[in-house]
Short mmCIF file of C-alpha atoms in Angstrom, two decimals:
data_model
loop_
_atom_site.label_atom_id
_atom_site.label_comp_id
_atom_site.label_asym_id
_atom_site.label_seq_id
_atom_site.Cartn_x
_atom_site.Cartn_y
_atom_site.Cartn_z
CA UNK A 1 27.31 17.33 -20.35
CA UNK A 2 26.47 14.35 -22.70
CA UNK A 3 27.13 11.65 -19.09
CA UNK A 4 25.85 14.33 -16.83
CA UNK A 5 22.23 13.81 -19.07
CA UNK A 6 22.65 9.88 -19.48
CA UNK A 7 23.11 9.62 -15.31
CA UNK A 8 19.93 11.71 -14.84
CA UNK A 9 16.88 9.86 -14.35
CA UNK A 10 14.93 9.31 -17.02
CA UNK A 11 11.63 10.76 -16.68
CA UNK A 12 8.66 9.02 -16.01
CA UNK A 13 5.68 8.52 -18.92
CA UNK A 14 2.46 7.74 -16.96
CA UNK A 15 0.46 4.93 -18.47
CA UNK A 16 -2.72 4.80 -16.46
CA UNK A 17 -5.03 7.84 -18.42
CA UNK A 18 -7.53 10.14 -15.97
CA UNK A 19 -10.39 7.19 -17.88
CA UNK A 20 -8.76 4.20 -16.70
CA UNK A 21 -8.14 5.86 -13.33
CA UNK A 22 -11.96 6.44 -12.89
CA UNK A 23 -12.05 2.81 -12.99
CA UNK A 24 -10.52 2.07 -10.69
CA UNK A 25 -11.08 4.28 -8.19
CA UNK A 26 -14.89 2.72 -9.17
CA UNK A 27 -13.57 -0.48 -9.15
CA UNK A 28 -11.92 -0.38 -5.64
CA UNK A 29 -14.69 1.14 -3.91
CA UNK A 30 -17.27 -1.36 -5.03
CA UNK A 31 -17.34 -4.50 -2.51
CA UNK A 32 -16.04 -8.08 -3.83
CA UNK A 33 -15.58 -10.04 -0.53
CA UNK A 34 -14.07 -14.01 -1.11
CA UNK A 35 -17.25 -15.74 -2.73
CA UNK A 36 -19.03 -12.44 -3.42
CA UNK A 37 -17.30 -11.38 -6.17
CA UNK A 38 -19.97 -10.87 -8.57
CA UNK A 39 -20.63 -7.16 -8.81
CA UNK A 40 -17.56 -6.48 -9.28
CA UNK A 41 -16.51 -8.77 -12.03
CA UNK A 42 -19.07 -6.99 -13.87
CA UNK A 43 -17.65 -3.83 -13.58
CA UNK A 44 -14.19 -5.42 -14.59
CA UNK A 45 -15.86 -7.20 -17.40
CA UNK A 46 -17.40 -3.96 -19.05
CA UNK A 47 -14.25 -1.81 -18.53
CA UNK A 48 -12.20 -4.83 -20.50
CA UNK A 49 -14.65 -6.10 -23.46
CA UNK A 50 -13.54 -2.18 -25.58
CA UNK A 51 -10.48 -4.22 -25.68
CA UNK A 52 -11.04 -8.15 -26.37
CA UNK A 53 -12.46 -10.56 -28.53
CA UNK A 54 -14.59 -12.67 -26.05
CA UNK A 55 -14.92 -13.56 -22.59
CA UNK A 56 -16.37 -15.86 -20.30
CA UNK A 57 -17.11 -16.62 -16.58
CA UNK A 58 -16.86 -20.03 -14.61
CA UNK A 59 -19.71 -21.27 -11.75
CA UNK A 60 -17.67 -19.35 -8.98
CA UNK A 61 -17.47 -16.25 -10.69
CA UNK A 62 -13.91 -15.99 -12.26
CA UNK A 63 -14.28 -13.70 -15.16
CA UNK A 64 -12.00 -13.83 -18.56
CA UNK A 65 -11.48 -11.98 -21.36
CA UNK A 66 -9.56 -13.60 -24.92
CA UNK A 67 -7.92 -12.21 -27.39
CA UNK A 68 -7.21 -14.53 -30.26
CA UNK A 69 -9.40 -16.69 -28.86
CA UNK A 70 -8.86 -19.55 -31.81
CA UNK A 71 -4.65 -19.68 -31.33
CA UNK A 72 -3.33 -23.26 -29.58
CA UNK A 73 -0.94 -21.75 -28.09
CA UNK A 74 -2.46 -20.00 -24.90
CA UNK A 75 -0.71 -17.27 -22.57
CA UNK A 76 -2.75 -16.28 -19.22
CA UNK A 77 -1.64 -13.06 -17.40
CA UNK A 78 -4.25 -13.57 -14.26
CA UNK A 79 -4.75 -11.28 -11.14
CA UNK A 80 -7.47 -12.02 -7.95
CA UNK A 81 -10.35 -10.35 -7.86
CA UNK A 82 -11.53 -10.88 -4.16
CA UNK A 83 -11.19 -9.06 -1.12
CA UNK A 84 -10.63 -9.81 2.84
CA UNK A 85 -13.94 -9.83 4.24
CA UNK A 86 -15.70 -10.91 7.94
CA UNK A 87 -18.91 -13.18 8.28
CA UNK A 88 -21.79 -13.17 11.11
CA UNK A 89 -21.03 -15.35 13.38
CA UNK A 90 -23.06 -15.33 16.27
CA UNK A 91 -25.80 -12.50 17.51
CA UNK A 92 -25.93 -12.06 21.04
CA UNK A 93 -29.29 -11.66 22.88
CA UNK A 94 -28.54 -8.27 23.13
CA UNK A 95 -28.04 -7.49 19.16
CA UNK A 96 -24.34 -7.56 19.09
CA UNK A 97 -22.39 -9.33 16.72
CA UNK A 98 -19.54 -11.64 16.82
CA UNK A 99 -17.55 -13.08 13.19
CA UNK A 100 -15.57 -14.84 11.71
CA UNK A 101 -12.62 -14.20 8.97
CA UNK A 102 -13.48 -14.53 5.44
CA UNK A 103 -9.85 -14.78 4.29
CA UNK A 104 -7.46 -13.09 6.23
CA UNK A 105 -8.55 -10.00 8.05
CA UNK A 106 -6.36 -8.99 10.94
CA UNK A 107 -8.69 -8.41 13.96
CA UNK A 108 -6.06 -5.80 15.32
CA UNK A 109 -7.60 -3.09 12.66
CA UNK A 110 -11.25 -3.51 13.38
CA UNK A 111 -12.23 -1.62 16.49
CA UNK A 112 -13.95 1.48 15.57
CA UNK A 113 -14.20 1.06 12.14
CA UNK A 114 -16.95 1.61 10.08
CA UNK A 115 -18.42 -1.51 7.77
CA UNK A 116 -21.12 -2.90 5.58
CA UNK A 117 -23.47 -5.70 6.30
CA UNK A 118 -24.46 -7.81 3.30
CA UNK A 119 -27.84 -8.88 3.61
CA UNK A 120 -31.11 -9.49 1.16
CA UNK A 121 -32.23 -6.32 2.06
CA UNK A 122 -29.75 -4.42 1.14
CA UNK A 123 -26.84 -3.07 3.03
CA UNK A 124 -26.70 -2.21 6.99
CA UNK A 125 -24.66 0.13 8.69
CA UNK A 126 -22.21 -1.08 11.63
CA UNK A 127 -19.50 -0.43 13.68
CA UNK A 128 -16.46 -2.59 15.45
CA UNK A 129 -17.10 -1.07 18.83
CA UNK A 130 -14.41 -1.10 21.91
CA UNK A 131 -14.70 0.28 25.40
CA UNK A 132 -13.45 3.39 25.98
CA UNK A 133 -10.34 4.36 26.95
CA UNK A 134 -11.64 5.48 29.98
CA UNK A 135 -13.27 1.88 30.90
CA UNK A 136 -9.52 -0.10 30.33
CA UNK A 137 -8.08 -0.13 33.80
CA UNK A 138 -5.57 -2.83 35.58
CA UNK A 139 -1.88 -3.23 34.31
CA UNK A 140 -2.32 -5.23 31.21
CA UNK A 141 -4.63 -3.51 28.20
CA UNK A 142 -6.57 -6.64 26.52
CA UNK A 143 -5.82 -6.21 23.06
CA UNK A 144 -8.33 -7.01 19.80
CA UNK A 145 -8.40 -10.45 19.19
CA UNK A 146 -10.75 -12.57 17.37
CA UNK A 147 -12.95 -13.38 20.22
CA UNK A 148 -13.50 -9.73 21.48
CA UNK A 149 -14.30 -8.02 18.48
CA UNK A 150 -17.89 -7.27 17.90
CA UNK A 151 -20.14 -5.51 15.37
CA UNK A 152 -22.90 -2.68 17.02
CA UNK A 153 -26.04 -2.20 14.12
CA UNK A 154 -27.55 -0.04 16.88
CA UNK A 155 -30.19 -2.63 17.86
CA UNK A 156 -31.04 -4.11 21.34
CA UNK A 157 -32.09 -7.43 20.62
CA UNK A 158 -31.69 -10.46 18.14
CA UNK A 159 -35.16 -10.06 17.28
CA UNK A 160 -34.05 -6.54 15.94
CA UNK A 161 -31.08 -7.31 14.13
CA UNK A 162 -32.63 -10.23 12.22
CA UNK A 163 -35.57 -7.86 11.71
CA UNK A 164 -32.82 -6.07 8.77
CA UNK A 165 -31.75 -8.72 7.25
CA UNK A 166 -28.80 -9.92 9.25
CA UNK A 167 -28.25 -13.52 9.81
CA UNK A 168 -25.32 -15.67 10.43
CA UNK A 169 -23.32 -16.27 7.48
CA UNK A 170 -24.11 -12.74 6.10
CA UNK A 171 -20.61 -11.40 4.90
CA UNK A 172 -19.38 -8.10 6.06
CA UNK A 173 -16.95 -5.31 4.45
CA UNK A 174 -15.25 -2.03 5.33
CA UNK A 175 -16.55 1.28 3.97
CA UNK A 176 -13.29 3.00 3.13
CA UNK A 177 -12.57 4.04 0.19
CA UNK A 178 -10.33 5.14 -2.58
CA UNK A 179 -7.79 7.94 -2.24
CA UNK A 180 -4.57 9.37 -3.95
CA UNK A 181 -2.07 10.69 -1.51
CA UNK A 182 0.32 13.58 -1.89
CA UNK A 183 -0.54 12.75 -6.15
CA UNK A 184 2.04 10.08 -5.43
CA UNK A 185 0.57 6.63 -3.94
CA UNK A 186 -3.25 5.44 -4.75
CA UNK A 187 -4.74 4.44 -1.08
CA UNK A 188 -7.63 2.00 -0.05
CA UNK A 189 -8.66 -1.09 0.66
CA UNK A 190 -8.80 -4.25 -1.74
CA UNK A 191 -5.89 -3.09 -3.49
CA UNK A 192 -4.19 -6.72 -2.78
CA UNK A 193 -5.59 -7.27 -5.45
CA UNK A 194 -7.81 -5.56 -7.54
CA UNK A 195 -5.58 -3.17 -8.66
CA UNK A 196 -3.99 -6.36 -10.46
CA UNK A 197 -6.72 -6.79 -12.23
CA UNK A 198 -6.63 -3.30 -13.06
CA UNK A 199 -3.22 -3.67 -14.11
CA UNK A 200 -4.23 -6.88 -16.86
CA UNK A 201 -7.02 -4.73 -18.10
CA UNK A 202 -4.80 -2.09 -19.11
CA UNK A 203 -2.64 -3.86 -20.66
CA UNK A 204 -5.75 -5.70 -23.15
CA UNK A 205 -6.02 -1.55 -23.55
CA UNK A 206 -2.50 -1.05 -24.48
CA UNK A 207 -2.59 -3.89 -26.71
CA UNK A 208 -5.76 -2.92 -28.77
CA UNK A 209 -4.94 0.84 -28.76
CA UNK A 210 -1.28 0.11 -29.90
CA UNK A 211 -2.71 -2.42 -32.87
CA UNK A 212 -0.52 -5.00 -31.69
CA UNK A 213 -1.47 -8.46 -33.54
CA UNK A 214 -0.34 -11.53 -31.05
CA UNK A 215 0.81 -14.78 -32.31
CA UNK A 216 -0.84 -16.94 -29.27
CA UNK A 217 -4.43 -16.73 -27.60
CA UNK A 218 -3.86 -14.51 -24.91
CA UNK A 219 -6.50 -15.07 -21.94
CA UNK A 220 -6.67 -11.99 -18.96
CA UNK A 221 -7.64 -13.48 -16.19
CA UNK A 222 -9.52 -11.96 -12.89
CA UNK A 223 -9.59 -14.69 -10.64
CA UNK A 224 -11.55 -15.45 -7.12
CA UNK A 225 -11.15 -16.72 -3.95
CA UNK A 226 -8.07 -16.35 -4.02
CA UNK A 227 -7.64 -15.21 -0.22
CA UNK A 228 -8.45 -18.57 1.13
CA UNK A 229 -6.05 -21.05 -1.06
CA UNK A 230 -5.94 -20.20 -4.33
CA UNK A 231 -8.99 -21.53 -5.20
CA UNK A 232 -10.06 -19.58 -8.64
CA UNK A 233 -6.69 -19.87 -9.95
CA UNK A 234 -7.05 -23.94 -9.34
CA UNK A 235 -10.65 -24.55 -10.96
CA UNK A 236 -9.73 -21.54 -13.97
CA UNK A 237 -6.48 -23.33 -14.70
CA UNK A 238 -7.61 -26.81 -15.62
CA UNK A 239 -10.58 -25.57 -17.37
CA UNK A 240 -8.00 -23.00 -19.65
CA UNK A 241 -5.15 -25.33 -19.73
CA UNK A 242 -2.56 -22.59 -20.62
CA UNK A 243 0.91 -23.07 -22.10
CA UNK A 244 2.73 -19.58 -19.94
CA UNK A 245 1.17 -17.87 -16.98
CA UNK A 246 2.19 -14.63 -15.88
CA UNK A 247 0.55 -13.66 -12.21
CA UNK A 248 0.83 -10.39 -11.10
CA UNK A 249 -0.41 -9.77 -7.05
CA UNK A 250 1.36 -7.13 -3.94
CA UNK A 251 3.78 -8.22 -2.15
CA UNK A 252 5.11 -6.16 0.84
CA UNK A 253 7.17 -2.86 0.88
CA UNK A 254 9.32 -3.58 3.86
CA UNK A 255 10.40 -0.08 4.41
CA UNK A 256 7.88 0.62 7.07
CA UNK A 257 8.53 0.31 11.03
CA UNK A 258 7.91 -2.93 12.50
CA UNK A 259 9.23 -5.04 9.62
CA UNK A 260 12.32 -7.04 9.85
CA UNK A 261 14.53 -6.85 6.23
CA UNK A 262 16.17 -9.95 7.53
CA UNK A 263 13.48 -12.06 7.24
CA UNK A 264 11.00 -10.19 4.80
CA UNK A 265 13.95 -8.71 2.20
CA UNK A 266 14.15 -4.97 1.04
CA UNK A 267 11.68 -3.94 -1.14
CA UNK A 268 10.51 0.03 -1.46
CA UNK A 269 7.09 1.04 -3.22
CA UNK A 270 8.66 3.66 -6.10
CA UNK A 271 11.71 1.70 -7.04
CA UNK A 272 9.92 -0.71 -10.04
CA UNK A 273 7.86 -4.33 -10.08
CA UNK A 274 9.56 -6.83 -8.20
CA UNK A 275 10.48 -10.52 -9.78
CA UNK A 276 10.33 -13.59 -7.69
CA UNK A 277 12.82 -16.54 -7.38
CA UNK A 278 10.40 -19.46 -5.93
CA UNK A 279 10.63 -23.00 -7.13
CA UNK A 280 6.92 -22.52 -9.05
CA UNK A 281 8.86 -19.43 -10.99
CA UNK A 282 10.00 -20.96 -14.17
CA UNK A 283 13.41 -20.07 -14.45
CA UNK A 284 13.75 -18.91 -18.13
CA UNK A 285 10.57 -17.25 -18.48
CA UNK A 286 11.54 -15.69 -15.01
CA UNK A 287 14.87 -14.52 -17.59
CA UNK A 288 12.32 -13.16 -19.87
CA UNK A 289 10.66 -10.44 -17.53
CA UNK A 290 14.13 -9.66 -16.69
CA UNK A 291 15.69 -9.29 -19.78
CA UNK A 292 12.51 -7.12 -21.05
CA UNK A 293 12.67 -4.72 -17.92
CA UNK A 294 16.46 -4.25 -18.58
CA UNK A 295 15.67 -3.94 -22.44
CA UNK A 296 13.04 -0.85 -21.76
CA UNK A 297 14.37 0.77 -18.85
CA UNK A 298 11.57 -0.34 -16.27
CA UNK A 299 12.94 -0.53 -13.27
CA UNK A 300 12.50 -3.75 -11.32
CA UNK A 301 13.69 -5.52 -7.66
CA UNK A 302 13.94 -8.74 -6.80
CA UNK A 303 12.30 -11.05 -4.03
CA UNK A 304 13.15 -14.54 -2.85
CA UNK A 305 9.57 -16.73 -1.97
CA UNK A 306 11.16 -19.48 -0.51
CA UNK A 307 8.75 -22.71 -0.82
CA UNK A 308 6.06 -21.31 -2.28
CA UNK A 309 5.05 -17.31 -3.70
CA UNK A 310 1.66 -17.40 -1.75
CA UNK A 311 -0.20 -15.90 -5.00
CA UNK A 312 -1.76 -17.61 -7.55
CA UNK A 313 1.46 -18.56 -9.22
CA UNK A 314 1.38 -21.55 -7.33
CA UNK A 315 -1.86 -22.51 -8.73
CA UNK A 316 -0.89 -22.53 -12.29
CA UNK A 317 2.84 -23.86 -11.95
CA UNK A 318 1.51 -26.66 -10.53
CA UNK A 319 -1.85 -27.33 -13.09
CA UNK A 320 -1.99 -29.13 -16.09
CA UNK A 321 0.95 -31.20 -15.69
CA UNK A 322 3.00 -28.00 -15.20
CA UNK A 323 2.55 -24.85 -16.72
CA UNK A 324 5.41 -22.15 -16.90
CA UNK A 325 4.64 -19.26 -14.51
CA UNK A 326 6.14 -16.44 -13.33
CA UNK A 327 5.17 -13.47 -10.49
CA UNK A 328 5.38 -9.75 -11.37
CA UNK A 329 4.54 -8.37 -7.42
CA UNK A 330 3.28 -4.62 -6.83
CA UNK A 331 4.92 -3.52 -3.77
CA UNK A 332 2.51 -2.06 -0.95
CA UNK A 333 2.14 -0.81 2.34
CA UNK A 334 0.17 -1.96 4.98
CA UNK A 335 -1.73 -4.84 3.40
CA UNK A 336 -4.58 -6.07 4.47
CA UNK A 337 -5.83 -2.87 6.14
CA UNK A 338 -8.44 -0.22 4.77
CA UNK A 339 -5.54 2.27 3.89
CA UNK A 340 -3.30 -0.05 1.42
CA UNK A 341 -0.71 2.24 -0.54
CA UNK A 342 1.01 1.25 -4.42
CA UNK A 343 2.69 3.92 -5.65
CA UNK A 344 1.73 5.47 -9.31
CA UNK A 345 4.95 5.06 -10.93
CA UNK A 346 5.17 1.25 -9.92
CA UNK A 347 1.55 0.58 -11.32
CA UNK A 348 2.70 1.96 -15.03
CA UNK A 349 5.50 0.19 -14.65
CA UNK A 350 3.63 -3.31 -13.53
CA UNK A 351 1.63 -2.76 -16.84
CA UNK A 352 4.56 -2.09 -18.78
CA UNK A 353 6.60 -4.61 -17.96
CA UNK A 354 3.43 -6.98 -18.43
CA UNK A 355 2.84 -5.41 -22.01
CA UNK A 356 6.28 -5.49 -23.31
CA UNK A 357 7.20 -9.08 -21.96
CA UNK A 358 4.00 -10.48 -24.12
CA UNK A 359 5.45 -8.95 -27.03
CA UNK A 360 8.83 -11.13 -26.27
CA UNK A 361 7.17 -13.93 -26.19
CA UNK A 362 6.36 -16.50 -29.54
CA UNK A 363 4.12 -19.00 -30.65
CA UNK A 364 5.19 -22.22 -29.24
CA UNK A 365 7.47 -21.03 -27.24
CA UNK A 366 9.30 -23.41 -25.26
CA UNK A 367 10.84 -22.65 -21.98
CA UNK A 368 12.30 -26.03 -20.73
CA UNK A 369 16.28 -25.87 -19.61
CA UNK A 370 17.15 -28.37 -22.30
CA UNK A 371 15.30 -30.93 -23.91
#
């Protein structure tokens, strides 16, 4: 009976509380399109300072929060706060709309779906219209691409749609919004990667809640821009100059049709955080996570980047001379659409793995392979 018990699962503890899930359900619906991130950093911001000793924001709208804020020794666990977005491109005489990507949206989603415009004024209704099926004849569909995509604000002219506010270079959003599905996956858009800087806030929770006293400055990072090069990580980096960097961001779950394992790896939302092996992964603080995941029972998988992670990892491995980072990924489905999909279980366990790997981790520690 005794190894019947010990091969049983063991059963999962929840970590995110019905409070911190209001959050972010609040926190994902709110709109933070690359370079607009403002709003919600402030809603980050006031769900984290409960929980730290200080915080700050740069020019461009990267928002952190310290703890320790006096220690030399600094440790950054960093997320991205921004969001795929579209901007106006061109009105037609006619009051349609054409646009441009703001990071990368795939054009494939878009027709019929519902969005915001961003404009002085306030926000305007839209639609990605498309004939109807009805209209498509001859042997070969034309599918959505980038140059036959359009936005419909219900007006007939220019003259009317500039009339609400819209101009070019207004930035444009998708309505949809948060969801939990079958009380096993949270769905929506903007999880890649807001729910990573859920993750970091809930650990600062964790951390104050639990009373643990750190022996290094630890700075939680929400960084922009991050959809179009890395670019919050870059400018937030040289202005914190950390010693360690753990990035958490998605990465995909491969189990759905249409994806090739041979090229993109196995990797299932529900089986644990997934570690990356990439030349900007530092290899002994890569041990670290590892050894702390095996140490607590969090489950974990594994992921080879190749030349580069893609995330903001890159950004701080290579800052500063070189600072040692490491990637803890969330798996999800169907990034980069309105209905992106991390399961519960792998969120706690993000946030756990996050928590109890700071704890492993001393002042002045040094992670070079030999000196």
């Amino acid at each position: 009976m005794a190894k019947k018990k010990d091969d049983e699962k063991k059963k999962h503890v929840a970590v995110v509380t019905k409070k911190s899930l209001q959050f972010l359900e609040e926190y994902i619906n709110n709109p933070a399109p690359t370079g607009y991130e403002w709003e919600g950093q402030k809603l980050w911001l006031n769900y984290l300072k409960p929980y730290i000793d200080e915080h700050f924001i740069d020019n461009y709208g990267t928002a952190v929060g310290v703890i320790n804020p006096k220690a030399a020794f600094k440790v950054v666990i960093e997320a991205h706060a921004d969001e795929i977005s579209w901007y106006v491109n061109y009105i037609t005489p006619d009051g349609l709309i054409y646009v441009i990507r703001n990071g990368g949206s795939d054009h494939q989603i878009a027709p019929s779906k519902r969005v915001n415009i961003h404009t002085a004024k306030g926000l305007v209704k839209a639609v990605f219209g498309w004939p109807a099926i009805h209209t498509r004849h001859g042997e070969k569909e034309q599918a959505p691409e980038l140059k036959n995509i359009f936005l419909d604000c219900g007006c007939t002219s220019k003259e009317e749609v500039e009339k609400l506010g819209i101009h070019v270079g207004c930035v444009i959003t998708y309505e949809d919004e948060f969801m939990v599905l079958n009380d096993r996956y949270y769905v929506g858009r903007a999880l890649d990667n807001r729910v990573g800087g859920f993750m970091i806030a809930e650990v600062a929770r964790l951390l104050k809640e639990n009373k643990k006293k750190l022996p290094f400055g630890l700075y939680i990072v929400n960084s922009v821009q991050e959809e179009i090069g890395l670019r919050g990580a870059e400018m937030i980096a040289q202005r914190i100059k950390p010693n360690v960097a753990i990035i958490t961001d998605v990465t995909h779950d491969t189990t759905t049709p249409m994806i090739n394992k041979n090229v993109q790896g196995e990797l299932s939302a529900g089986k644990g955080p997934v570690v990356s092996y990439a030349p900007a992964v530092q290899t002994n603080l890569n041990k670290l996570l590892i050894k702390t995941a095996e140490k607590n029972n969090i489950p974990f998988q594994r992921q080879a980047s190749s030349r580069s992670t893609g995330t903001d990892t890159d950004a701080f491995a290579y800052s500063n001379g070189g600072v040692p980072s490491a990637l803890i990924s969330l798996p999800l489905r169907y990034m980069h659409t309105t209905v992106e999909m991390v399961h519960k279980e792998d969120v706690d366990n993000v946030i756990s793995l996050i928590y109890e790997s700071l704890l492993n981790i001393t002042d002045g520690q040094d992670f070079r392979e030999f000196k």
